[in-house]
CSV table of C-alpha atoms and ligand atoms in Angstrom, one decimal:
chain,number,residue,atom,x,y,z
A,1,MET,CA,-36.3,189.8,99.7
A,2,ARG,CA,-39.9,189.8,98.5
A,3,TRP,CA,-41.7,187.4,96.2
A,4,TRP,CA,-41.2,189.7,93.2
A,5,ASP,CA,-37.4,189.4,93.7
A,6,ILE,CA,-37.5,185.6,93.2
A,7,ASP,CA,-37.1,185.7,89.3
A,8,GLN,CA,-33.8,187.6,89.6
A,9,VAL,CA,-32.6,185.6,92.6
A,10,LEU,CA,-33.2,182.3,90.7
A,11,GLU,CA,-31.1,183.6,87.8
A,12,LEU,CA,-28.2,184.3,90.1
A,13,GLU,CA,-28.8,181.0,92.1
A,14,LYS,CA,-28.5,178.9,88.9
A,15,GLY,CA,-25.2,180.6,88.0
A,16,LEU,CA,-23.7,180.5,91.5
A,17,PHE,CA,-24.8,177.1,92.6
A,18,PRO,CA,-25.0,175.1,89.4
A,19,GLU,CA,-25.0,171.7,91.1
A,20,ASP,CA,-27.5,172.3,93.8
A,21,ALA,CA,-29.5,175.4,93.0
A,22,TRP,CA,-32.6,176.1,95.1
A,23,SER,CA,-36.0,175.9,93.4
A,24,ARG,CA,-38.6,178.6,93.1
A,25,GLY,CA,-40.7,176.7,95.7
A,26,MET,CA,-37.9,176.7,98.2
A,27,PHE,CA,-37.6,180.5,98.1
A,28,TRP,CA,-41.4,180.9,98.3
A,29,SER,CA,-41.5,178.6,101.3
A,30,GLU,CA,-38.7,180.4,103.1
A,31,LEU,CA,-40.3,183.8,102.4
A,32,ALA,CA,-43.6,182.6,103.8
A,33,HIS,CA,-41.9,182.5,107.2
A,34,ALA,CA,-40.2,185.9,106.8
A,35,ARG,CA,-43.1,188.2,107.6
A,36,GLY,CA,-45.3,189.0,110.6
A,37,SER,CA,-44.9,188.8,114.4
A,38,GLU,CA,-44.2,185.0,114.2
A,39,ALA,CA,-41.4,185.3,111.5
A,40,THR,CA,-38.5,182.9,111.8
A,41,ARG,CA,-36.7,183.9,108.7
A,42,ARG,CA,-34.8,187.0,107.5
A,43,TYR,CA,-34.1,187.3,103.7
A,44,LEU,CA,-32.2,190.1,102.1
A,45,VAL,CA,-31.3,191.3,98.7
A,46,ALA,CA,-28.6,193.7,97.7
A,47,GLU,CA,-29.5,196.0,94.8
A,48,SER,CA,-27.2,198.0,92.5
A,49,PRO,CA,-28.0,201.6,91.8
A,50,GLU,CA,-29.8,200.4,88.6
A,51,ALA,CA,-32.1,198.2,90.8
A,52,ARG,CA,-30.4,194.9,89.7
A,53,ILE,CA,-30.1,192.3,92.4
A,54,VAL,CA,-26.4,191.5,92.9
A,55,GLY,CA,-26.5,189.5,96.1
A,56,TYR,CA,-28.9,187.9,98.6
A,57,ALA,CA,-28.8,186.0,101.9
A,58,GLY,CA,-31.1,184.3,104.3
A,59,LEU,CA,-31.2,183.2,107.9
A,60,ALA,CA,-33.5,180.8,109.8
A,61,SER,CA,-34.0,180.9,113.6
A,62,ALA,CA,-35.2,178.1,115.8
A,63,GLY,CA,-35.2,179.0,119.5
A,64,GLU,CA,-31.7,180.1,120.5
A,65,LEU,CA,-30.2,178.7,117.3
A,66,ALA,CA,-29.9,180.4,113.9
A,67,ASP,CA,-28.8,178.9,110.6
A,68,VAL,CA,-27.3,180.7,107.6
A,69,GLN,CA,-29.5,179.3,104.9
A,70,THR,CA,-27.9,180.9,101.9
A,71,ILE,CA,-25.5,183.7,101.0
A,72,ALA,CA,-24.5,184.7,97.5
A,73,VAL,CA,-23.0,187.5,95.5
A,74,ALA,CA,-23.1,188.0,91.7
A,75,HIS,CA,-19.8,187.2,90.1
A,76,ASP,CA,-19.2,190.8,89.0
A,77,HIS,CA,-19.6,192.0,92.6
A,78,GLN,CA,-17.5,189.4,94.4
A,79,GLY,CA,-14.5,190.6,96.3
A,80,THR,CA,-16.0,194.1,97.0
A,81,GLY,CA,-17.1,193.4,100.5
A,82,LEU,CA,-20.7,192.7,99.7
A,83,GLY,CA,-20.6,189.2,101.1
A,84,ALA,CA,-19.3,190.7,104.4
A,85,ARG,CA,-22.1,193.2,104.4
A,86,LEU,CA,-24.8,190.6,103.8
A,87,LEU,CA,-23.3,188.4,106.6
A,88,THR,CA,-23.2,191.3,108.9
A,89,GLU,CA,-27.0,191.9,108.3
A,90,LEU,CA,-27.7,188.2,108.9
A,91,LEU,CA,-25.9,188.3,112.2
A,92,ARG,CA,-27.9,191.4,113.2
A,93,ALA,CA,-31.0,189.4,112.4
A,94,ALA,CA,-29.8,186.6,114.6
A,95,THR,CA,-29.3,189.0,117.4
A,96,ALA,CA,-32.8,190.4,116.8
A,97,PHE,CA,-34.2,186.8,117.0
A,98,GLU,CA,-32.3,186.5,120.3
A,99,CYS,CA,-30.2,183.6,118.9
A,100,HIS,CA,-26.9,183.0,120.7
A,101,GLU,CA,-25.5,180.5,118.3
A,102,VAL,CA,-25.3,180.7,114.5
A,103,MET,CA,-24.6,177.6,112.4
A,104,LEU,CA,-23.9,177.1,108.7
A,105,GLU,CA,-22.9,174.4,106.3
A,106,CYS,CA,-20.4,175.1,103.5
A,107,ARG,CA,-19.0,172.8,100.8
A,108,VAL,CA,-15.6,171.6,101.9
A,109,ASP,CA,-14.1,172.8,98.6
A,110,ASN,CA,-15.5,176.4,99.0
A,111,VAL,CA,-12.4,177.9,100.6
A,112,ARG,CA,-13.4,181.5,99.8
A,113,ALA,CA,-16.7,181.3,101.7
A,114,GLN,CA,-14.9,179.6,104.6
A,115,LYS,CA,-12.4,182.4,104.8
A,116,LEU,CA,-15.3,184.9,105.0
A,117,TYR,CA,-17.0,183.0,107.8
A,118,GLU,CA,-13.7,182.7,109.7
A,119,ARG,CA,-13.2,186.4,109.5
A,120,PHE,CA,-16.5,186.8,111.3
A,121,GLY,CA,-15.4,184.3,114.1
A,122,PHE,CA,-17.1,181.1,112.8
A,123,GLU,CA,-15.2,178.0,113.8
A,124,PRO,CA,-15.3,174.6,112.1
A,125,ILE,CA,-17.0,172.0,114.3
A,126,GLY,CA,-17.5,169.0,112.1
A,127,PHE,CA,-18.5,167.5,108.7
A,128,ARG,CA,-21.7,166.2,107.1
A,129,ARG,CA,-20.7,163.5,104.7
A,130,GLY,CA,-22.3,163.7,101.3
A,131,TYR,CA,-24.5,166.6,102.3
A,132,TYR,CA,-24.5,168.2,98.8
A,133,GLN,CA,-26.2,165.9,96.3
A,134,PRO,CA,-26.0,164.8,93.5
A,135,GLY,CA,-22.3,165.6,93.6
A,136,ASN,CA,-21.9,163.8,97.0
A,137,VAL,CA,-19.7,166.6,98.4
A,138,ASP,CA,-19.2,166.9,102.1
A,139,ALA,CA,-20.3,169.9,104.1
A,140,LEU,CA,-18.1,171.6,106.7
A,141,VAL,CA,-20.3,172.7,109.6
A,142,MET,CA,-19.3,176.0,111.2
A,143,ARG,CA,-20.5,177.7,114.3
A,144,LEU,CA,-20.4,181.2,115.8
A,145,THR,CA,-21.3,181.8,119.4
A,146,THR,CA,-22.6,185.3,119.6
A,147,ALA,CA,-21.9,187.8,122.3
A,148,PRO,CA,-24.5,190.5,122.9
A,149,ASP,CA,-22.7,193.1,120.8
A,150,SER,CA,-21.1,190.9,118.2
A,151,GLY,CA,-23.6,191.4,115.4
A,152,THR,CA,-21.3,193.7,113.4
A,153,ALA,CA,-18.1,191.7,113.8
A,154,GLY,CA,-15.8,191.8,110.7
A,155,GLY,CA,-18.3,193.9,108.8
A,156,SER,CA,-16.4,197.0,108.3
A,157,SER,CA,-15.9,196.9,104.5
A,158,SER,CA,-18.6,198.4,102.3
A,159,GLU,CA,-19.3,198.9,98.7
A,160,GLN,CA,-20.5,202.3,97.5
A,161,GLY,CA,-23.9,202.4,95.9
A,162,THR,CA,-25.2,198.9,96.7
A,163,GLU,CA,-28.3,198.9,98.9
A,164,ILE,CA,-29.3,196.0,101.1
A,165,ASN,CA,-33.1,195.5,101.6
A,166,GLY,CA,-35.1,193.0,103.6
B,201,COA,C1,-18.8,183.5,99.3
B,201,COA,C2,-19.3,184.8,98.8
B,201,COA,C3,-20.7,185.0,99.2
B,201,COA,C4,-18.4,185.9,99.3
B,201,COA,O1,-18.9,187.2,98.8
B,201,COA,P1,-17.9,188.4,98.4
B,201,COA,O2,-18.7,189.6,98.2
B,201,COA,O3,-17.0,188.0,97.4
B,201,COA,O4,-17.1,188.5,99.8
B,201,COA,P2,-16.3,189.8,100.3
B,201,COA,O5,-15.9,190.7,99.2
B,201,COA,O6,-16.9,190.3,101.5
B,201,COA,O7,-14.9,189.0,100.8
B,201,COA,C5,-14.2,188.3,99.9
B,201,COA,C6,-12.9,188.8,99.6
B,201,COA,O8,-12.9,190.2,99.2
B,201,COA,C7,-12.0,191.0,100.0
B,201,COA,N1,-12.6,192.3,100.1
B,201,COA,C8,-13.5,192.7,101.0
B,201,COA,N2,-13.8,194.0,100.8
B,201,COA,C9,-13.1,194.4,99.7
B,201,COA,C10,-13.0,195.6,98.9
B,201,COA,N3,-13.7,196.7,99.3
B,201,COA,N4,-12.2,195.6,97.8
B,201,COA,C11,-11.5,194.5,97.4
B,201,COA,N5,-11.6,193.4,98.1
B,201,COA,C12,-12.4,193.3,99.2
B,201,COA,C13,-12.0,190.3,101.3
B,201,COA,O9,-10.8,190.6,102.0
B,201,COA,C14,-12.0,188.9,100.9
B,201,COA,O10,-10.8,188.5,100.5
B,201,COA,P3,-10.3,187.0,100.6
B,201,COA,O11,-11.5,186.1,101.0
B,201,COA,O12,-9.8,186.7,99.3
B,201,COA,O13,-9.3,187.0,101.7
B,201,COA,C15,-19.2,184.9,97.2
B,201,COA,O14,-17.9,184.5,96.8
B,201,COA,C16,-20.2,184.0,96.5
B,201,COA,O15,-21.4,184.4,96.3
B,201,COA,N6,-19.8,182.8,96.1
B,201,COA,C17,-20.7,181.9,95.4
B,201,COA,C18,-21.8,181.4,96.2
B,201,COA,C19,-21.3,180.7,97.5
B,201,COA,O16,-20.3,180.0,97.5
B,201,COA,N7,-21.9,181.1,98.6
B,201,COA,C20,-21.6,180.5,99.9
B,201,COA,C21,-22.2,179.2,100.2
B,201,COA,S1,-21.6,178.5,101.7
């Protein structure tokens, strides 16, 4: 993901996270840490053959710990394996950052996302009460402890024609 992708990403963001969409400033601030030798972030977009952004994802690293910051797929591309491909790329990035543990937060009512994470070996480890505001929805915290070669776990499905770019 580059700064010029943010307009399209924001459109998707508003539709996919209507209650707690990230602002433009949040994406800018994340991307500011995604370049150069000191980079701590990896942000990706998935583009359709017509160059429309149909998915995006981001990961932050801090020492040995990585955090899935966001992952989203356009409604008309969900269920095609794109979420799995994006997550596979994030886990590769975690390995490249030499992180041995990947954490994420997910709304307790987002069963679909939880199933995707479980397929990749994430395990629930606790809750954050009222993490999502203003709706006051709890977050399920999940963790994956990565083995040296686990960056591609569960990522076997692929969608023809969609390209993932950093
Ligand atoms: C969660 C999310 C990212 C998953 O993305 P996705 O592209 O739909 O995920 P996948 O296609 O990889 O996997 C989802 C399902 O499709 C199935 N699938 C995978 N490849 C497939 C293929 N080639 N054809 C048909 N189905 C397929 C998977 O088995 C999985 O099934 P299940 O979860 O119903 O058992 C997406 O639903 C989304 O953007 N949701 C809104 C935003 C959101 O909630 N983000 C997560 C915040 S924590």
